[in-house]
Every structure is written in C-alpha cells, then in structure tokens.
C-alpha cells in the first residue's frame, strides 16, 4: 500500500514536472512570435537586398542564372536576412521575410528557367520541423508518463 502511494506521488510529481516543462516551452515559443517586431524587420531587410544587388552587379548579368557564379553572394544575402529577422526577434524564415526574398528572386532570376536555377525551398521544411519538435516532445513525454505508470503498476 505504501509503495503504491509512493509511486503515485512520483508519477504525479513527474506529470507536474512535464507540464511545467511543456508550459515553459510553449510560452517561450509563443513570446517569440508576439515580440517579433515586423516593422523593424521590414525596415532592415532592404539593406540585405541592397548589398546583394551591389554584389550581383559584379556578376555579368548573362551569368545571373548560373548558381555557381552567385551562390556565395546569395548565401551572404540569406544569412543577412536571417540575422536581421532574429535581431527583430522574429523567427526565420517567416512569411514577411519570405515575401521579401521572393521579390529579390523576381528582380534577378525572373528570366532563369527552373532547369538552370534549381531552388530548393527549405523555409517550409524548417517551419514544419519547428512545429513538429514540440509535438514530438509532447508525444515522447506522454509515452514516458504512460510507460512510467505501467512500470509502477508492475512494481506495485
Ligand atoms: C519596433 O521597431 C520600431 C523601429 O522600426 C520601433 O520604433 C518600435 O518601438 C519597435 N517596437 C517594439 C514593440 O519594440
Ligand atoms: C557556371 O559558372 C561556372 C564558374 O564560373 C562555370 O564553370 C560553369 O561552366 C558555368 N555553368 C554554366 C551552365 O554556364
Ligand atoms: C557579405 O556582405 C558583407 C556586407 O553586407 C560584406 O562585408 C562581406 O564581405 C560579404 N561576405 C561575402 C562572403 O561575400
Ligand atoms: C528579363 O528579360 C527582359 C526581356 O528580355 C529584360 O527586359 C529584363 O531586364 C530581364 N530581367 C532580368 C532580371 O534579367
């Protein structure tokens, strides 16, 4: 009887602890979304576009569709947008930043055929991963709780 109570208390404390962890995790992610200063980000992003434009001027416009020619600049541009988004406490990538990046793509790569420039689009994948991590965590935690409760049944 005493051991039974002991395991119940342990389980109860564990569930509380898990709850605390998850609440912390969720409000943490939540705050980042709320605090995101979109106007600040939109204010800063054109600088990235500007410096990308400057760098692209060095590349012959006939070679604008050759990924090998501009990938270092594009990398720089991509890092720049990421830096500015994070400085504005926004997730990166996000819808607004993506809109801006698509505008840049249109400006430089509108004449490139998809065979020449192959854009893999990580943004959505990253976003899905960001969404799935807490879900996986929750499932793992719930499985742990279930496993522990089963184990306590066995032990009692
Ligand atoms: C967002 O950034 C702007 C500058 O673009 C600033 O004036 C404003 O106070 C910021 N808002 C918040 C909530 O930090
Ligand atoms: C792209 O640029 C690289 C480096 O300048 C060059 O070696 C390659 O042949 C170019 N590819 C095409 C399809 O023009
Ligand atoms: C990236 O851009 C910054 C300016 O925006 C420049 O100082 C730096 O040299 C660039 N880096 C590369 C690898 O092109
Ligand atoms: C795309 O092609 C059009 C027509 O040939 C031209 O006017 C425009 O400047 C080109 N845009 C880019 C980004 O190369």
Short mmCIF file of N, CA and C and ligand atoms in Angstrom, two decimals:
data_model
loop_
_atom_site.label_atom_id
_atom_site.label_comp_id
_atom_site.label_asym_id
_atom_site.label_seq_id
_atom_site.Cartn_x
_atom_site.Cartn_y
_atom_site.Cartn_z
N UNK A 1 0.84 -1.21 0.00
CA UNK A 1 0.00 0.00 0.00
C UNK A 1 0.86 1.25 0.00
N UNK A 2 1.88 1.20 0.87
CA UNK A 2 2.76 2.37 0.95
C UNK A 2 3.53 2.58 -0.35
N UNK A 3 4.03 1.48 -0.92
CA UNK A 3 4.78 1.61 -2.18
C UNK A 3 3.85 2.12 -3.28
N UNK A 4 2.63 1.68 -3.27
CA UNK A 4 1.66 2.13 -4.26
C UNK A 4 1.53 3.65 -4.20
N UNK A 5 1.32 4.16 -3.00
CA UNK A 5 1.19 5.61 -2.79
C UNK A 5 2.47 6.31 -3.24
N UNK A 6 3.59 5.71 -2.90
CA UNK A 6 4.89 6.29 -3.26
C UNK A 6 4.98 6.48 -4.78
N UNK A 7 4.61 5.42 -5.53
CA UNK A 7 4.71 5.52 -6.99
C UNK A 7 3.70 6.50 -7.54
N UNK A 8 2.53 6.56 -6.93
CA UNK A 8 1.52 7.52 -7.39
C UNK A 8 2.04 8.94 -7.22
N UNK A 9 2.66 9.21 -6.06
CA UNK A 9 3.21 10.54 -5.80
C UNK A 9 4.31 10.84 -6.81
N UNK A 10 5.18 9.84 -7.05
CA UNK A 10 6.26 10.02 -8.02
C UNK A 10 5.68 10.38 -9.40
N UNK A 11 4.66 9.62 -9.76
CA UNK A 11 4.04 9.84 -11.07
C UNK A 11 3.42 11.23 -11.14
N UNK A 12 2.74 11.59 -10.07
CA UNK A 12 2.10 12.89 -10.00
C UNK A 12 3.14 14.01 -10.16
N UNK A 13 4.25 13.87 -9.41
CA UNK A 13 5.31 14.88 -9.49
C UNK A 13 5.90 14.93 -10.90
N UNK A 14 6.05 13.75 -11.49
CA UNK A 14 6.63 13.69 -12.83
C UNK A 14 5.72 14.39 -13.84
N UNK A 15 4.42 14.13 -13.71
CA UNK A 15 3.46 14.77 -14.62
C UNK A 15 3.50 16.29 -14.43
N UNK A 16 3.58 16.72 -13.18
CA UNK A 16 3.68 18.16 -12.90
C UNK A 16 4.92 18.74 -13.57
N UNK A 17 6.04 18.01 -13.42
CA UNK A 17 7.32 18.47 -13.97
C UNK A 17 7.23 18.58 -15.49
N UNK A 18 6.65 17.54 -16.11
CA UNK A 18 6.48 17.54 -17.56
C UNK A 18 5.61 18.71 -17.99
N UNK A 19 4.52 18.89 -17.25
CA UNK A 19 3.63 20.01 -17.54
C UNK A 19 4.37 21.32 -17.49
N UNK A 20 5.17 21.48 -16.45
CA UNK A 20 5.96 22.71 -16.28
C UNK A 20 6.88 22.92 -17.46
N UNK A 21 7.56 21.83 -17.84
CA UNK A 21 8.49 21.90 -18.98
C UNK A 21 7.77 22.33 -20.23
N UNK A 22 6.61 21.69 -20.47
CA UNK A 22 5.89 21.97 -21.70
C UNK A 22 5.33 23.39 -21.70
N UNK A 23 4.84 23.82 -20.54
CA UNK A 23 4.31 25.18 -20.45
C UNK A 23 5.43 26.18 -20.74
N UNK A 24 6.59 25.91 -20.14
CA UNK A 24 7.76 26.78 -20.37
C UNK A 24 8.08 26.83 -21.85
N UNK A 25 8.14 25.63 -22.47
CA UNK A 25 8.47 25.55 -23.88
C UNK A 25 7.48 26.30 -24.73
N UNK A 26 6.20 26.10 -24.44
CA UNK A 26 5.18 26.71 -25.29
C UNK A 26 5.13 28.23 -25.13
N UNK A 27 5.19 28.71 -23.87
CA UNK A 27 5.14 30.16 -23.71
C UNK A 27 6.41 30.78 -24.30
N UNK A 28 7.55 30.04 -24.19
CA UNK A 28 8.80 30.54 -24.78
C UNK A 28 8.63 30.78 -26.27
N UNK A 29 8.08 29.77 -26.96
CA UNK A 29 7.89 29.88 -28.41
C UNK A 29 6.85 30.97 -28.71
N UNK A 30 5.86 31.05 -27.86
CA UNK A 30 4.78 32.00 -28.04
C UNK A 30 5.29 33.43 -27.99
N UNK A 31 6.09 33.70 -26.96
CA UNK A 31 6.61 35.05 -26.76
C UNK A 31 7.38 35.53 -27.98
N UNK A 32 8.17 34.60 -28.55
CA UNK A 32 8.98 34.98 -29.70
C UNK A 32 8.10 35.46 -30.84
N UNK A 33 6.95 34.81 -31.01
CA UNK A 33 6.04 35.19 -32.08
C UNK A 33 5.45 36.57 -31.78
N UNK A 34 5.05 36.78 -30.54
CA UNK A 34 4.40 38.02 -30.17
C UNK A 34 5.38 39.20 -30.25
N UNK A 35 6.61 38.95 -29.77
CA UNK A 35 7.57 40.03 -29.65
C UNK A 35 8.16 40.43 -31.01
N UNK A 36 8.02 39.54 -32.01
CA UNK A 36 8.58 39.81 -33.34
C UNK A 36 8.19 41.21 -33.80
N UNK A 37 9.21 42.05 -34.02
CA UNK A 37 8.95 43.42 -34.46
C UNK A 37 9.01 43.45 -35.99
N UNK A 38 7.83 43.26 -36.59
CA UNK A 38 7.77 43.11 -38.04
C UNK A 38 8.20 44.39 -38.75
N UNK A 39 7.81 45.53 -38.20
CA UNK A 39 8.17 46.79 -38.88
C UNK A 39 9.69 46.99 -38.84
N UNK A 40 10.28 46.59 -37.72
CA UNK A 40 11.74 46.71 -37.61
C UNK A 40 12.41 45.80 -38.63
N UNK A 41 11.89 44.58 -38.76
CA UNK A 41 12.47 43.62 -39.69
C UNK A 41 12.34 44.13 -41.13
N UNK A 42 11.13 44.62 -41.47
CA UNK A 42 10.90 45.11 -42.83
C UNK A 42 11.75 46.34 -43.13
N UNK A 43 12.10 47.06 -42.07
CA UNK A 43 12.93 48.24 -42.22
C UNK A 43 14.38 47.84 -42.54
N UNK A 44 14.81 46.72 -41.92
CA UNK A 44 16.21 46.30 -42.05
C UNK A 44 16.48 45.44 -43.27
N UNK A 45 15.47 44.67 -43.71
CA UNK A 45 15.69 43.72 -44.80
C UNK A 45 16.20 44.37 -46.09
N UNK A 46 15.68 45.55 -46.48
CA UNK A 46 16.17 46.14 -47.74
C UNK A 46 17.68 46.34 -47.77
N UNK A 47 18.31 46.49 -46.62
CA UNK A 47 19.78 46.60 -46.60
C UNK A 47 20.41 45.34 -47.16
N UNK A 48 19.85 44.20 -46.80
CA UNK A 48 20.37 42.92 -47.31
C UNK A 48 20.20 42.89 -48.81
N UNK A 49 19.00 43.33 -49.29
CA UNK A 49 18.74 43.35 -50.72
C UNK A 49 19.71 44.27 -51.43
N UNK A 50 19.97 45.41 -50.79
CA UNK A 50 20.87 46.41 -51.37
C UNK A 50 22.27 45.83 -51.55
N UNK A 51 22.78 45.19 -50.51
CA UNK A 51 24.15 44.68 -50.60
C UNK A 51 24.20 43.50 -51.58
N UNK A 52 23.11 42.73 -51.65
CA UNK A 52 23.07 41.65 -52.64
C UNK A 52 23.10 42.24 -54.05
N UNK A 53 22.35 43.32 -54.23
CA UNK A 53 22.32 44.00 -55.52
C UNK A 53 23.72 44.49 -55.91
N UNK A 54 24.39 45.08 -54.93
CA UNK A 54 25.75 45.56 -55.17
C UNK A 54 26.66 44.43 -55.63
N UNK A 55 26.53 43.29 -54.93
CA UNK A 55 27.39 42.16 -55.25
C UNK A 55 27.04 41.57 -56.60
N UNK A 56 25.73 41.55 -56.92
CA UNK A 56 25.31 40.98 -58.20
C UNK A 56 25.77 41.84 -59.38
N UNK A 57 26.00 43.10 -59.11
CA UNK A 57 26.47 43.98 -60.19
C UNK A 57 27.83 43.54 -60.69
N UNK A 58 28.58 42.88 -59.82
CA UNK A 58 29.92 42.41 -60.20
C UNK A 58 29.83 41.20 -61.12
N UNK A 59 28.67 40.55 -61.10
CA UNK A 59 28.49 39.37 -61.94
C UNK A 59 27.85 39.80 -63.26
N UNK A 60 28.40 39.32 -64.36
CA UNK A 60 27.82 39.57 -65.67
C UNK A 60 26.36 39.12 -65.65
N UNK A 61 25.46 40.02 -66.08
CA UNK A 61 24.03 39.70 -65.96
C UNK A 61 23.65 38.47 -66.79
N UNK A 62 24.49 38.13 -67.79
CA UNK A 62 24.22 36.91 -68.56
C UNK A 62 24.44 35.67 -67.71
N UNK A 63 25.21 35.84 -66.65
CA UNK A 63 25.52 34.69 -65.79
C UNK A 63 24.66 34.67 -64.54
N UNK A 64 23.65 35.52 -64.52
CA UNK A 64 22.82 35.60 -63.32
C UNK A 64 22.06 34.30 -63.04
N UNK A 65 21.94 33.47 -64.07
CA UNK A 65 21.24 32.21 -63.85
C UNK A 65 22.19 31.08 -63.49
N UNK A 66 23.46 31.39 -63.45
CA UNK A 66 24.44 30.36 -63.09
C UNK A 66 24.68 30.39 -61.57
N UNK A 67 24.11 29.40 -60.94
CA UNK A 67 24.14 29.34 -59.47
C UNK A 67 25.57 29.40 -58.93
N UNK A 68 26.51 28.76 -59.66
CA UNK A 68 27.90 28.73 -59.19
C UNK A 68 28.48 30.14 -59.07
N UNK A 69 28.00 31.03 -59.97
CA UNK A 69 28.56 32.38 -60.00
C UNK A 69 28.13 33.21 -58.79
N UNK A 70 26.90 33.03 -58.36
CA UNK A 70 26.40 33.96 -57.34
C UNK A 70 26.08 33.31 -55.99
N UNK A 71 26.30 32.00 -55.88
CA UNK A 71 25.89 31.34 -54.64
C UNK A 71 26.56 31.94 -53.38
N UNK A 72 27.84 32.38 -53.45
CA UNK A 72 28.40 32.99 -52.23
C UNK A 72 27.66 34.27 -51.83
N UNK A 73 27.25 35.05 -52.85
CA UNK A 73 26.52 36.28 -52.58
C UNK A 73 25.14 35.96 -52.04
N UNK A 74 24.56 34.92 -52.65
CA UNK A 74 23.22 34.54 -52.21
C UNK A 74 23.25 34.04 -50.77
N UNK A 75 24.29 33.31 -50.47
CA UNK A 75 24.49 32.83 -49.09
C UNK A 75 24.57 34.01 -48.13
N UNK A 76 25.38 34.97 -48.53
CA UNK A 76 25.54 36.17 -47.72
C UNK A 76 24.19 36.87 -47.52
N UNK A 77 23.45 36.98 -48.58
CA UNK A 77 22.13 37.62 -48.54
C UNK A 77 21.20 36.86 -47.60
N UNK A 78 21.23 35.54 -47.75
CA UNK A 78 20.37 34.69 -46.94
C UNK A 78 20.71 34.83 -45.46
N UNK A 79 22.03 34.82 -45.16
CA UNK A 79 22.47 34.98 -43.78
C UNK A 79 22.06 36.34 -43.24
N UNK A 80 22.17 37.35 -44.13
CA UNK A 80 21.82 38.72 -43.74
C UNK A 80 20.36 38.80 -43.34
N UNK A 81 19.47 38.21 -44.15
CA UNK A 81 18.04 38.27 -43.81
C UNK A 81 17.77 37.53 -42.51
N UNK A 82 18.50 36.43 -42.32
CA UNK A 82 18.32 35.66 -41.09
C UNK A 82 18.74 36.50 -39.88
N UNK A 83 19.89 37.16 -40.03
CA UNK A 83 20.42 37.98 -38.94
C UNK A 83 19.44 39.09 -38.58
N UNK A 84 18.92 39.76 -39.61
CA UNK A 84 18.01 40.89 -39.36
C UNK A 84 16.69 40.43 -38.75
N UNK A 85 16.21 39.28 -39.23
CA UNK A 85 14.96 38.75 -38.68
C UNK A 85 15.14 38.42 -37.20
N UNK A 86 16.25 37.80 -36.88
CA UNK A 86 16.49 37.40 -35.49
C UNK A 86 16.74 38.63 -34.62
N UNK A 87 17.40 39.64 -35.21
CA UNK A 87 17.63 40.89 -34.47
C UNK A 87 16.30 41.55 -34.12
N UNK A 88 15.28 41.34 -34.98
CA UNK A 88 13.95 41.89 -34.71
C UNK A 88 13.12 40.88 -33.91
N UNK A 89 13.78 39.84 -33.43
CA UNK A 89 13.16 38.77 -32.62
C UNK A 89 12.07 38.02 -33.36
N UNK A 90 12.26 37.91 -34.67
CA UNK A 90 11.31 37.15 -35.45
C UNK A 90 11.91 35.79 -35.76
N UNK A 91 11.04 34.82 -36.00
CA UNK A 91 11.51 33.54 -36.50
C UNK A 91 12.06 33.76 -37.89
N UNK A 92 13.03 32.94 -38.25
CA UNK A 92 13.48 32.97 -39.64
C UNK A 92 13.46 31.57 -40.16
N UNK A 93 12.92 31.25 -41.29
CA UNK A 93 12.21 32.20 -42.17
C UNK A 93 10.81 32.49 -41.66
N UNK A 94 10.26 33.58 -42.08
CA UNK A 94 8.86 33.88 -41.78
C UNK A 94 8.21 34.41 -43.05
N UNK A 95 6.89 34.56 -42.98
CA UNK A 95 6.12 34.91 -44.16
C UNK A 95 6.59 36.23 -44.79
N UNK A 96 6.82 37.23 -43.93
CA UNK A 96 7.20 38.55 -44.44
C UNK A 96 8.58 38.51 -45.09
N UNK A 97 9.52 37.88 -44.39
CA UNK A 97 10.88 37.78 -44.93
C UNK A 97 10.85 37.00 -46.24
N UNK A 98 10.03 35.96 -46.26
CA UNK A 98 9.92 35.14 -47.47
C UNK A 98 9.39 35.98 -48.62
N UNK A 99 8.40 36.84 -48.35
CA UNK A 99 7.88 37.72 -49.37
C UNK A 99 8.96 38.62 -49.94
N UNK A 100 9.79 39.12 -49.04
CA UNK A 100 10.88 40.00 -49.45
C UNK A 100 11.88 39.23 -50.33
N UNK A 101 12.22 38.03 -49.89
CA UNK A 101 13.19 37.21 -50.62
C UNK A 101 12.66 36.84 -52.00
N UNK A 102 11.35 36.56 -52.07
CA UNK A 102 10.74 36.25 -53.37
C UNK A 102 10.83 37.46 -54.30
N UNK A 103 10.66 38.65 -53.73
CA UNK A 103 10.81 39.88 -54.52
C UNK A 103 12.19 39.97 -55.12
N UNK A 104 13.21 39.65 -54.32
CA UNK A 104 14.60 39.67 -54.80
C UNK A 104 14.78 38.63 -55.90
N UNK A 105 14.21 37.45 -55.69
CA UNK A 105 14.29 36.40 -56.72
C UNK A 105 13.72 36.92 -58.03
N UNK A 106 12.57 37.60 -57.94
CA UNK A 106 11.91 38.10 -59.15
C UNK A 106 12.81 39.11 -59.85
N UNK A 107 13.46 39.95 -59.04
CA UNK A 107 14.29 41.01 -59.59
C UNK A 107 15.47 40.44 -60.39
N UNK A 108 16.05 39.35 -59.89
CA UNK A 108 17.27 38.86 -60.51
C UNK A 108 17.09 37.59 -61.33
N UNK A 109 16.15 36.76 -60.92
CA UNK A 109 16.10 35.43 -61.54
C UNK A 109 14.81 35.18 -62.31
N UNK A 110 14.09 36.28 -62.65
CA UNK A 110 12.80 36.07 -63.32
C UNK A 110 13.00 35.44 -64.69
N UNK A 111 14.18 35.66 -65.31
CA UNK A 111 14.40 35.12 -66.65
C UNK A 111 15.08 33.76 -66.63
N UNK A 112 15.37 33.25 -65.49
CA UNK A 112 16.02 31.95 -65.42
C UNK A 112 14.97 30.86 -65.46
N UNK A 113 15.24 29.83 -66.24
CA UNK A 113 14.32 28.71 -66.23
C UNK A 113 14.64 27.82 -65.04
N UNK A 114 13.66 27.06 -64.63
CA UNK A 114 13.84 26.27 -63.41
C UNK A 114 14.92 25.21 -63.59
N UNK A 115 15.22 24.84 -64.88
CA UNK A 115 16.28 23.84 -65.09
C UNK A 115 17.65 24.44 -64.77
N UNK A 116 17.74 25.76 -65.05
CA UNK A 116 19.04 26.40 -64.84
C UNK A 116 19.27 26.70 -63.36
N UNK A 117 18.27 27.26 -62.74
CA UNK A 117 18.40 27.55 -61.31
C UNK A 117 17.46 26.64 -60.56
N UNK A 118 18.05 25.86 -59.74
CA UNK A 118 17.25 24.88 -59.01
C UNK A 118 17.09 25.35 -57.57
N UNK A 119 15.91 25.90 -57.27
CA UNK A 119 15.69 26.39 -55.91
C UNK A 119 15.07 25.31 -55.06
N UNK A 120 15.87 24.88 -54.13
CA UNK A 120 15.26 24.03 -53.13
C UNK A 120 14.69 24.98 -52.11
N UNK A 121 13.53 24.68 -51.60
CA UNK A 121 12.89 25.63 -50.71
C UNK A 121 12.88 25.12 -49.28
N UNK A 122 13.95 25.41 -48.56
CA UNK A 122 13.99 24.91 -47.19
C UNK A 122 13.00 25.58 -46.24
N UNK A 123 12.58 26.85 -46.49
CA UNK A 123 11.76 27.52 -45.48
C UNK A 123 10.63 26.69 -44.90
N UNK A 124 9.79 26.10 -45.81
CA UNK A 124 8.65 25.34 -45.32
C UNK A 124 9.09 24.17 -44.47
N UNK A 125 10.18 23.50 -44.94
CA UNK A 125 10.66 22.33 -44.21
C UNK A 125 11.11 22.72 -42.81
N UNK A 126 11.84 23.82 -42.74
CA UNK A 126 12.33 24.28 -41.44
C UNK A 126 11.15 24.61 -40.53
N UNK A 127 10.17 25.27 -41.12
CA UNK A 127 8.99 25.66 -40.35
C UNK A 127 8.29 24.43 -39.81
N UNK A 128 8.13 23.43 -40.68
CA UNK A 128 7.45 22.20 -40.27
C UNK A 128 8.25 21.54 -39.15
N UNK A 129 9.58 21.53 -39.28
CA UNK A 129 10.42 20.94 -38.24
C UNK A 129 10.20 21.67 -36.92
N UNK A 130 10.16 23.00 -37.00
CA UNK A 130 9.97 23.80 -35.79
C UNK A 130 8.64 23.48 -35.13
N UNK A 131 7.63 23.22 -35.97
CA UNK A 131 6.32 22.90 -35.43
C UNK A 131 6.32 21.48 -34.86
N UNK A 132 7.03 20.59 -35.57
CA UNK A 132 6.95 19.18 -35.17
C UNK A 132 7.75 18.87 -33.91
N UNK A 133 8.83 19.62 -33.66
CA UNK A 133 9.68 19.32 -32.50
C UNK A 133 8.86 19.31 -31.20
N UNK A 134 8.08 20.37 -30.91
CA UNK A 134 7.29 20.32 -29.67
C UNK A 134 6.29 19.18 -29.67
N UNK A 135 5.73 18.87 -30.86
CA UNK A 135 4.76 17.78 -30.94
C UNK A 135 5.44 16.46 -30.59
N UNK A 136 6.63 16.25 -31.17
CA UNK A 136 7.38 15.03 -30.87
C UNK A 136 7.72 14.97 -29.39
N UNK A 137 8.14 16.12 -28.85
CA UNK A 137 8.50 16.18 -27.43
C UNK A 137 7.30 15.77 -26.58
N UNK A 138 6.14 16.31 -26.96
CA UNK A 138 4.95 16.05 -26.18
C UNK A 138 4.62 14.56 -26.24
N UNK A 139 4.68 14.00 -27.46
CA UNK A 139 4.38 12.57 -27.63
C UNK A 139 5.36 11.75 -26.80
N UNK A 140 6.64 12.13 -26.84
CA UNK A 140 7.65 11.40 -26.06
C UNK A 140 7.33 11.48 -24.58
N UNK A 141 7.00 12.68 -24.14
CA UNK A 141 6.70 12.87 -22.71
C UNK A 141 5.49 12.03 -22.30
N UNK A 142 4.47 12.06 -23.15
CA UNK A 142 3.25 11.30 -22.82
C UNK A 142 3.56 9.81 -22.78
N UNK A 143 4.37 9.35 -23.76
CA UNK A 143 4.76 7.94 -23.78
C UNK A 143 5.50 7.61 -22.49
N UNK A 144 6.39 8.51 -22.09
CA UNK A 144 7.16 8.30 -20.86
C UNK A 144 6.23 8.17 -19.66
N UNK A 145 5.25 9.07 -19.61
CA UNK A 145 4.30 9.04 -18.49
C UNK A 145 3.55 7.71 -18.48
N UNK A 146 3.08 7.31 -19.68
CA UNK A 146 2.35 6.05 -19.79
C UNK A 146 3.24 4.89 -19.37
N UNK A 147 4.48 4.91 -19.88
CA UNK A 147 5.43 3.85 -19.58
C UNK A 147 5.68 3.79 -18.07
N UNK A 148 5.87 4.96 -17.47
CA UNK A 148 6.14 5.01 -16.04
C UNK A 148 4.96 4.49 -15.24
N UNK A 149 3.75 4.86 -15.69
CA UNK A 149 2.57 4.42 -14.94
C UNK A 149 2.43 2.90 -15.05
N UNK A 150 2.74 2.37 -16.25
CA UNK A 150 2.68 0.91 -16.44
C UNK A 150 3.73 0.24 -15.56
N UNK A 151 4.91 0.83 -15.55
CA UNK A 151 6.03 0.27 -14.80
C UNK A 151 5.68 0.26 -13.31
N UNK A 152 5.04 1.36 -12.85
CA UNK A 152 4.69 1.42 -11.43
C UNK A 152 3.64 0.36 -11.11
N UNK A 153 2.77 0.07 -12.08
CA UNK A 153 1.79 -0.99 -11.89
C UNK A 153 2.50 -2.32 -11.68
N UNK A 154 3.52 -2.54 -12.53
CA UNK A 154 4.26 -3.80 -12.45
C UNK A 154 4.96 -3.91 -11.09
N UNK A 155 5.56 -2.79 -10.69
CA UNK A 155 6.36 -2.81 -9.46
C UNK A 155 5.50 -2.92 -8.21
N UNK A 156 4.28 -2.38 -8.32
CA UNK A 156 3.46 -2.37 -7.10
C UNK A 156 2.93 -3.76 -6.76
C1 LIG B 1 9.75 48.11 -33.46
O1 LIG B 1 10.73 48.77 -34.21
C2 LIG B 1 10.49 50.15 -34.39
C3 LIG B 1 11.60 50.70 -35.26
O2 LIG B 1 11.42 50.28 -36.56
C4 LIG B 1 10.45 50.86 -33.05
O3 LIG B 1 10.15 52.22 -33.24
C5 LIG B 1 9.39 50.21 -32.18
O4 LIG B 1 9.41 50.77 -30.89
C6 LIG B 1 9.63 48.71 -32.09
N1 LIG B 1 8.53 48.08 -31.38
C7 LIG B 1 8.72 47.27 -30.35
C8 LIG B 1 7.48 46.69 -29.74
O5 LIG B 1 9.84 47.01 -29.90
C1 LIG B 2 28.72 28.42 -64.27
O1 LIG B 2 29.86 29.07 -63.77
C2 LIG B 2 30.94 28.20 -63.50
C3 LIG B 2 32.04 29.01 -62.83
O2 LIG B 2 32.25 30.22 -63.48
C4 LIG B 2 31.40 27.54 -64.79
O3 LIG B 2 32.47 26.66 -64.53
C5 LIG B 2 30.22 26.77 -65.38
O4 LIG B 2 30.60 26.22 -66.65
C6 LIG B 2 29.02 27.67 -65.56
N1 LIG B 2 27.88 26.88 -65.98
C7 LIG B 2 27.05 27.25 -66.92
C8 LIG B 2 25.91 26.33 -67.21
O5 LIG B 2 27.20 28.27 -67.57
C1 LIG B 3 28.82 39.72 -47.12
O1 LIG B 3 28.33 41.04 -47.14
C2 LIG B 3 29.01 41.94 -46.31
C3 LIG B 3 28.34 43.29 -46.44
O2 LIG B 3 26.97 43.16 -46.44
C4 LIG B 3 30.47 42.02 -46.72
O3 LIG B 3 31.17 42.87 -45.84
C5 LIG B 3 31.08 40.63 -46.70
O4 LIG B 3 32.40 40.68 -47.17
C6 LIG B 3 30.27 39.68 -47.55
N1 LIG B 3 30.81 38.35 -47.46
C7 LIG B 3 30.97 37.57 -48.51
C8 LIG B 3 31.49 36.20 -48.25
O5 LIG B 3 30.72 37.96 -49.64
C1 LIG B 4 14.48 39.66 -68.34
O1 LIG B 4 14.26 39.78 -69.74
C2 LIG B 4 13.64 41.01 -70.08
C3 LIG B 4 13.34 40.95 -71.57
O2 LIG B 4 14.37 40.34 -72.26
C4 LIG B 4 14.52 42.17 -69.69
O3 LIG B 4 13.93 43.39 -70.02
C5 LIG B 4 14.78 42.12 -68.19
O4 LIG B 4 15.70 43.12 -67.82
C6 LIG B 4 15.35 40.77 -67.81
N1 LIG B 4 15.43 40.69 -66.38
C7 LIG B 4 16.46 40.17 -65.75
C8 LIG B 4 16.39 40.14 -64.27
O5 LIG B 4 17.43 39.73 -66.33
#
